[in-house]
CSV table of C-alpha atoms in Angstrom, one decimal:
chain,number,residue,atom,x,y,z
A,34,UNK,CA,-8.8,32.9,-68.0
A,35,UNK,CA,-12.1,31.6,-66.5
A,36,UNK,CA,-11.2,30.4,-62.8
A,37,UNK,CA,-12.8,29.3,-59.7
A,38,UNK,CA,-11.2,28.8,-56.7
A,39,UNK,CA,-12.4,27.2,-53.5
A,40,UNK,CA,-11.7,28.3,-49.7
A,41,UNK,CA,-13.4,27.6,-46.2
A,42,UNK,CA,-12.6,23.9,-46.0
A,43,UNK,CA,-10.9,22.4,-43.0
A,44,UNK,CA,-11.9,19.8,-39.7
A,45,UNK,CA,-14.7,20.4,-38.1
A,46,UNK,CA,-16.4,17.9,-35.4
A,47,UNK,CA,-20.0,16.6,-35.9
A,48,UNK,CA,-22.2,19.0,-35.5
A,49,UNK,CA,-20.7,22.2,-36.2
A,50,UNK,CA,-20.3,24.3,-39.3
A,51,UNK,CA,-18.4,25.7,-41.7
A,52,UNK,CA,-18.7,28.1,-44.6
A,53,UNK,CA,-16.8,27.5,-48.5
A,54,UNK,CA,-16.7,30.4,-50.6
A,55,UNK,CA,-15.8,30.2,-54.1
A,56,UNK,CA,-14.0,32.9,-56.2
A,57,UNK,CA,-14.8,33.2,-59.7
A,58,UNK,CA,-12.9,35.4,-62.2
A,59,UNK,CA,-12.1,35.5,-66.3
A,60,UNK,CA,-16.6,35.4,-67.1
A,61,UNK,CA,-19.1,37.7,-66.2
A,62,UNK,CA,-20.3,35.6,-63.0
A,63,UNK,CA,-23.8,37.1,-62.6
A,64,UNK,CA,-25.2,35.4,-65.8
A,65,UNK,CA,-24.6,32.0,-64.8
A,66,UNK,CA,-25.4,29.3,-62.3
A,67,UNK,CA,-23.9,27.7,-60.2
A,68,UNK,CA,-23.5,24.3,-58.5
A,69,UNK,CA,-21.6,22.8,-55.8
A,70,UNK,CA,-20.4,19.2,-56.2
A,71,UNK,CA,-19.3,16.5,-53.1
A,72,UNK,CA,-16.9,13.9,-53.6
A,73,UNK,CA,-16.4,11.8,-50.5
A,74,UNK,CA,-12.9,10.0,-50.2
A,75,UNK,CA,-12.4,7.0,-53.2
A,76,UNK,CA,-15.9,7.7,-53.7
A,77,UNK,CA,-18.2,9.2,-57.1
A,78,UNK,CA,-19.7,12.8,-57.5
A,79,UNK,CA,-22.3,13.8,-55.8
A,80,UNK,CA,-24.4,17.1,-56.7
A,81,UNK,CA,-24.8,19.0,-53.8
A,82,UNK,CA,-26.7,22.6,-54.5
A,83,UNK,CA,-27.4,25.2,-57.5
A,84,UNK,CA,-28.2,28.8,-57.5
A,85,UNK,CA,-29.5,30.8,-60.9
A,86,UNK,CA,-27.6,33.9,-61.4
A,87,UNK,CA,-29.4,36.4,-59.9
A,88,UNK,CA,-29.7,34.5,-56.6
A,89,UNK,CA,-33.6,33.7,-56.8
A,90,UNK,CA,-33.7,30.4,-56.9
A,91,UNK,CA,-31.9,27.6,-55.1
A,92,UNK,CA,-31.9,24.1,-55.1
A,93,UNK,CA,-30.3,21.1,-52.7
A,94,UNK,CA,-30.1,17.6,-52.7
A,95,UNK,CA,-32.1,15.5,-50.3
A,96,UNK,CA,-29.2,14.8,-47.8
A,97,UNK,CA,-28.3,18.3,-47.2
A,98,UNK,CA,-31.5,19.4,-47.6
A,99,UNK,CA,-32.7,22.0,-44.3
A,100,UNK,CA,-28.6,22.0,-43.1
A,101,UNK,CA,-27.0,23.6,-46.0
A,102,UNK,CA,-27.5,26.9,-47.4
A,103,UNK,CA,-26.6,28.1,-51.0
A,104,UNK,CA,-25.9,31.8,-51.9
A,105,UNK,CA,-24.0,34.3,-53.8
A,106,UNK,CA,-22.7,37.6,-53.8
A,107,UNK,CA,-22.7,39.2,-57.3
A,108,UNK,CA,-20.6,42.2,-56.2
A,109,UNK,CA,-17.8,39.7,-55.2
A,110,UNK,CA,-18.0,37.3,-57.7
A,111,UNK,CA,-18.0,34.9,-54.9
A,112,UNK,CA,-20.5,32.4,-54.4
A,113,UNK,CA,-21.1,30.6,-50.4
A,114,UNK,CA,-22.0,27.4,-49.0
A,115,UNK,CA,-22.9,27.7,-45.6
A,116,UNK,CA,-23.0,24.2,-44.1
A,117,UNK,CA,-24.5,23.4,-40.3
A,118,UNK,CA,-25.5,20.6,-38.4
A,119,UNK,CA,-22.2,18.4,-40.1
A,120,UNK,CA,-22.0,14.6,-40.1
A,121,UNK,CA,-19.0,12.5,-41.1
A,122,UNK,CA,-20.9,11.7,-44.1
A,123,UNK,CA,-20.3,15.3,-45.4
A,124,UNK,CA,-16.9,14.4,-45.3
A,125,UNK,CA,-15.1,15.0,-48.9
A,126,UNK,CA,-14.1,17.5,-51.5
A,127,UNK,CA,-16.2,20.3,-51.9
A,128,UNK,CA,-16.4,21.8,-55.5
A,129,UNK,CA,-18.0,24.6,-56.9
A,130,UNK,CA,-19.0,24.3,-60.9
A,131,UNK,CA,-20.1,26.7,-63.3
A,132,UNK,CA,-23.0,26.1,-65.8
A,133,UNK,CA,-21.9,25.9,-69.2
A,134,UNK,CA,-24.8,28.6,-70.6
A,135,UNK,CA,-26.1,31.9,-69.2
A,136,UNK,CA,-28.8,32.1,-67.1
A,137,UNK,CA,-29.7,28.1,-67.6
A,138,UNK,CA,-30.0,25.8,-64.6
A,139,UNK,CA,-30.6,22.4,-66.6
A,140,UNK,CA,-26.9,22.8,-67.9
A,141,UNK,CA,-24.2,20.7,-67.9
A,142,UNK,CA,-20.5,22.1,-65.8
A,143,UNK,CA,-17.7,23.4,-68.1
A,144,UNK,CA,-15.8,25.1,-65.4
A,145,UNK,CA,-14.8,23.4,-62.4
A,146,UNK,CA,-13.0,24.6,-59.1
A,147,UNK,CA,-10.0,22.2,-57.2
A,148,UNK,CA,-12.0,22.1,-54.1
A,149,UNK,CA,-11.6,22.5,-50.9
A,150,UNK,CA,-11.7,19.8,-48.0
A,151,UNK,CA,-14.4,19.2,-45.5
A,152,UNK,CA,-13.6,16.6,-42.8
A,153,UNK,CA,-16.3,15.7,-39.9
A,154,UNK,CA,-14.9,14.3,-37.7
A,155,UNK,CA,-14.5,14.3,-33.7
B,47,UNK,CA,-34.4,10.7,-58.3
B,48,UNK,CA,-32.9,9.8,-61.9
B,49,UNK,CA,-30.4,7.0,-61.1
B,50,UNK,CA,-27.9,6.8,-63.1
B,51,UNK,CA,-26.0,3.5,-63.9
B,52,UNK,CA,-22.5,2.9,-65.5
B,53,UNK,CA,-20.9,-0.2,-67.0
B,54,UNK,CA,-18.7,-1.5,-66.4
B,55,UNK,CA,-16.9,-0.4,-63.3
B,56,UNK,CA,-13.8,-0.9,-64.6
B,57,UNK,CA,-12.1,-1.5,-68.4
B,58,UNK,CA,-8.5,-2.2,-69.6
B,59,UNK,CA,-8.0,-1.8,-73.3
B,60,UNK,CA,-4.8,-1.5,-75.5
B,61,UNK,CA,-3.2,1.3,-76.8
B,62,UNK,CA,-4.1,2.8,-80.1
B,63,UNK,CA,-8.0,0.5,-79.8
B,64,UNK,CA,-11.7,1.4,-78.8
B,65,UNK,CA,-13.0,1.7,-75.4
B,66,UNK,CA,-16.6,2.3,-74.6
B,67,UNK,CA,-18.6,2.9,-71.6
B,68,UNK,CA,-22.3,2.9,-71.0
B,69,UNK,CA,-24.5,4.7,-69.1
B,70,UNK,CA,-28.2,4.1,-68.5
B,71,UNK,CA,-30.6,6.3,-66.7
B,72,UNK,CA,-33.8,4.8,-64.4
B,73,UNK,CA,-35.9,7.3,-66.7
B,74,UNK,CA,-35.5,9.0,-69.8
B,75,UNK,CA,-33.8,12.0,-70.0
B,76,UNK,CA,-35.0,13.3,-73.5
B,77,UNK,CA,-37.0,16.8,-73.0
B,78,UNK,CA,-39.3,16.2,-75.9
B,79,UNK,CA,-40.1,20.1,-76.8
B,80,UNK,CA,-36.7,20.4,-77.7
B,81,UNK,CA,-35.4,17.0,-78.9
B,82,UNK,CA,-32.5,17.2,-76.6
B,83,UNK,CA,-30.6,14.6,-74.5
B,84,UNK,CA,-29.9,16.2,-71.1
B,85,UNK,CA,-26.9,14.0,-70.4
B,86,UNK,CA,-23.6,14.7,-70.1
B,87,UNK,CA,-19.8,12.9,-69.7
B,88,UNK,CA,-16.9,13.7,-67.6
B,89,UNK,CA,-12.9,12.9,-67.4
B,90,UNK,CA,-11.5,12.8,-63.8
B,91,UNK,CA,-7.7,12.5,-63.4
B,92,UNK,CA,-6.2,11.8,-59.8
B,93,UNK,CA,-5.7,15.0,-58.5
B,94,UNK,CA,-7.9,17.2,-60.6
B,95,UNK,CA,-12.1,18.1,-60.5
B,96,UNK,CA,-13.9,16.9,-63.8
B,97,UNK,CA,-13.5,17.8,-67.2
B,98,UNK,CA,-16.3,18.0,-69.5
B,99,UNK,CA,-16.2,16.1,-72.5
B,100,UNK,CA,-19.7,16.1,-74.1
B,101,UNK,CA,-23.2,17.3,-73.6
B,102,UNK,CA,-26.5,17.1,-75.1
B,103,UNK,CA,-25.0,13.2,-75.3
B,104,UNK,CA,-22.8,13.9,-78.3
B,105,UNK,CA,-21.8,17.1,-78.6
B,106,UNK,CA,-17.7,17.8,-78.1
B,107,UNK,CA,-17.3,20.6,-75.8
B,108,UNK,CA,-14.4,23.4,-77.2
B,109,UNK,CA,-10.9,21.1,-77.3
B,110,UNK,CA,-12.3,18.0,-76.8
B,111,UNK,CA,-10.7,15.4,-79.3
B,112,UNK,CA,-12.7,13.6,-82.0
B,113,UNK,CA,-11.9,10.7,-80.9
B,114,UNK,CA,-14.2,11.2,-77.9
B,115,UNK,CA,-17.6,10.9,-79.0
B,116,UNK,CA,-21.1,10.3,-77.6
B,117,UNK,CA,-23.9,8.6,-78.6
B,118,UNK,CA,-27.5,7.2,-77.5
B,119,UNK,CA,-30.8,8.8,-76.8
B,120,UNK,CA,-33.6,8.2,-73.9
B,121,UNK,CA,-32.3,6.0,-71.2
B,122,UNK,CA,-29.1,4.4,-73.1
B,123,UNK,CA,-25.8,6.7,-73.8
B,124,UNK,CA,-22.1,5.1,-74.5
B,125,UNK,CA,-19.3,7.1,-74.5
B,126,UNK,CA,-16.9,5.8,-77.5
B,127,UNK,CA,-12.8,6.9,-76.9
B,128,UNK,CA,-11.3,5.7,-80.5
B,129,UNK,CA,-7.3,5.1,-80.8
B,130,UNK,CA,-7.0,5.1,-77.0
B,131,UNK,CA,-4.1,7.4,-75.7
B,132,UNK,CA,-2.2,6.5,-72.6
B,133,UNK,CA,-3.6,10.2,-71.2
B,134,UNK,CA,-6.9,9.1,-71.7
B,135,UNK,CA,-6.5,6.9,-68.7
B,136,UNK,CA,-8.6,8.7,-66.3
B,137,UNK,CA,-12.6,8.0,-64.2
B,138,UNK,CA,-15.2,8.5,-66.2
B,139,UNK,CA,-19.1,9.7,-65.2
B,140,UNK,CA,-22.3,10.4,-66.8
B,141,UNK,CA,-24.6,13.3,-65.9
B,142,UNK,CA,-28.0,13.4,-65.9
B,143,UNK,CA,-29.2,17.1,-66.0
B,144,UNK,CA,-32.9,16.5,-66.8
B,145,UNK,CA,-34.0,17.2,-63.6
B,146,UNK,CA,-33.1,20.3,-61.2
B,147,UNK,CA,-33.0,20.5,-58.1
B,148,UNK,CA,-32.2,16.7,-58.6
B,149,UNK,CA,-28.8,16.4,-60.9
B,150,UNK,CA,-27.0,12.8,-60.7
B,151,UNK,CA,-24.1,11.3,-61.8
B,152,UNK,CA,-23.5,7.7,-62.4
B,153,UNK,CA,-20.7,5.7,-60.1
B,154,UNK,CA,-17.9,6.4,-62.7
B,155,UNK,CA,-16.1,4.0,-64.8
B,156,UNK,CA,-12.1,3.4,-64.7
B,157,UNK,CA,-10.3,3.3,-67.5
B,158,UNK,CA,-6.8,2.0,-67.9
B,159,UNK,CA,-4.4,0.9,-70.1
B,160,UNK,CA,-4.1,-3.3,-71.2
């Protein structure tokens, strides 16, 4: 069964950091990309970050552009978000999503972790 | 950005009738080399990440049921549920995929039961 499953979230004040990891079993991990998606509380998606498979290229969204890094270990089917300089508007569920098609970025997400929670917040 | 705009916000409809939701991107999202939509849709029930229901703006993804279907090409997509089900009740969002590293959703549309 193709699963991904989310870990690292927790309370963290303004400022500080945290890093989510992402476990992902039942598909062959390396060939696809990856995303993580945000979903503040009572609020929409919002796409955070994406990776291509082999790790080469990464991508972020303007607001967590410079403060947020993407990676991904191929070895341990585990793919990271590293996240610094926090602000309460990071605040939300943090979700990692695989890309329905190997090795394509402009994909839509078939497979989609619980998440994990993130709360900024002194 | 793409900016991606839903209506409505909200919809009640009865049991066993038609609901549809729109979605409308700020620019078009049709790759012309390829003829393809790069817009999907998504089912969110409390509790649970997002499902995906169609992409290329009409194509089913495995175990989706016909009655979900989408349509539109450009800047205009609607996402059609025939003989509504009370599972279907759920948030609904559009995707625009046209644009990496800048992929956007719309503000989601709920969908409940008259």
């Amino acid at each position: 069964e193709v699963q991904l499953l989310e870990s690292g979230g927790g309370l963290v004040q303004p400022g500080g950091s945290l890093r989510l990891s992402c476990a992902a079993s039942g598909f062959t991990f390396g060939s696809y990309a990856m995303s993580w998606v945000r979903q503040a509380p009572g609020k929409g998606l919002e796409w955070v970050s994406a990776i291509s498979g082999s790790g080469g290229s990464t991508y972020y969204a303007d607001s967590v552009k410079g403060r947020f890094t993407i990676s991904r270990d191929n070895s341990k089917n585990t793919l990271y978000l590293q996240m610094s300089s926090l602000r309460a508007e990071d605040t939300g569920v943090y979700s990692c999503a695989k890309h329905r098609v190997p090795w394509e970025l402009l994909d839509a997400f078939d497979i989609w972790g619980l998440g994990t929670m993130v709360t900024v917040s002194s | 950005d793409i900016v991606m705009t839903q209506s409505p916000d909200s919809l009640a409809v009865s049991l066993g009738e038609r609901a549809t939701i729109n979605c409308k991107s700020s620019q078009s999202v049709l790759y012309s080399s390829n003829n393809k939509n790069y817009l999907a849709w998504y089912q969110q029930k409390p509790g649970w990440p997002p499902k995906l229901l169609i992409y290329w703006a009409s194509t089913r993804d495995s175990g989706v049921p016909d009655r979900f279907s989408g349509s539109g090409s450009g800047t205009d997509f609607t996402l059609t549920i025939s003989n509504l089900q009370a599972e279907d009740v759920a948030l609904y969002y559009c995707q625009q995929y046209y644009t990496t590293p800048s992929i956007t959703f719309g503000q989601g549309t709920r969908l409940e039961i008259k």
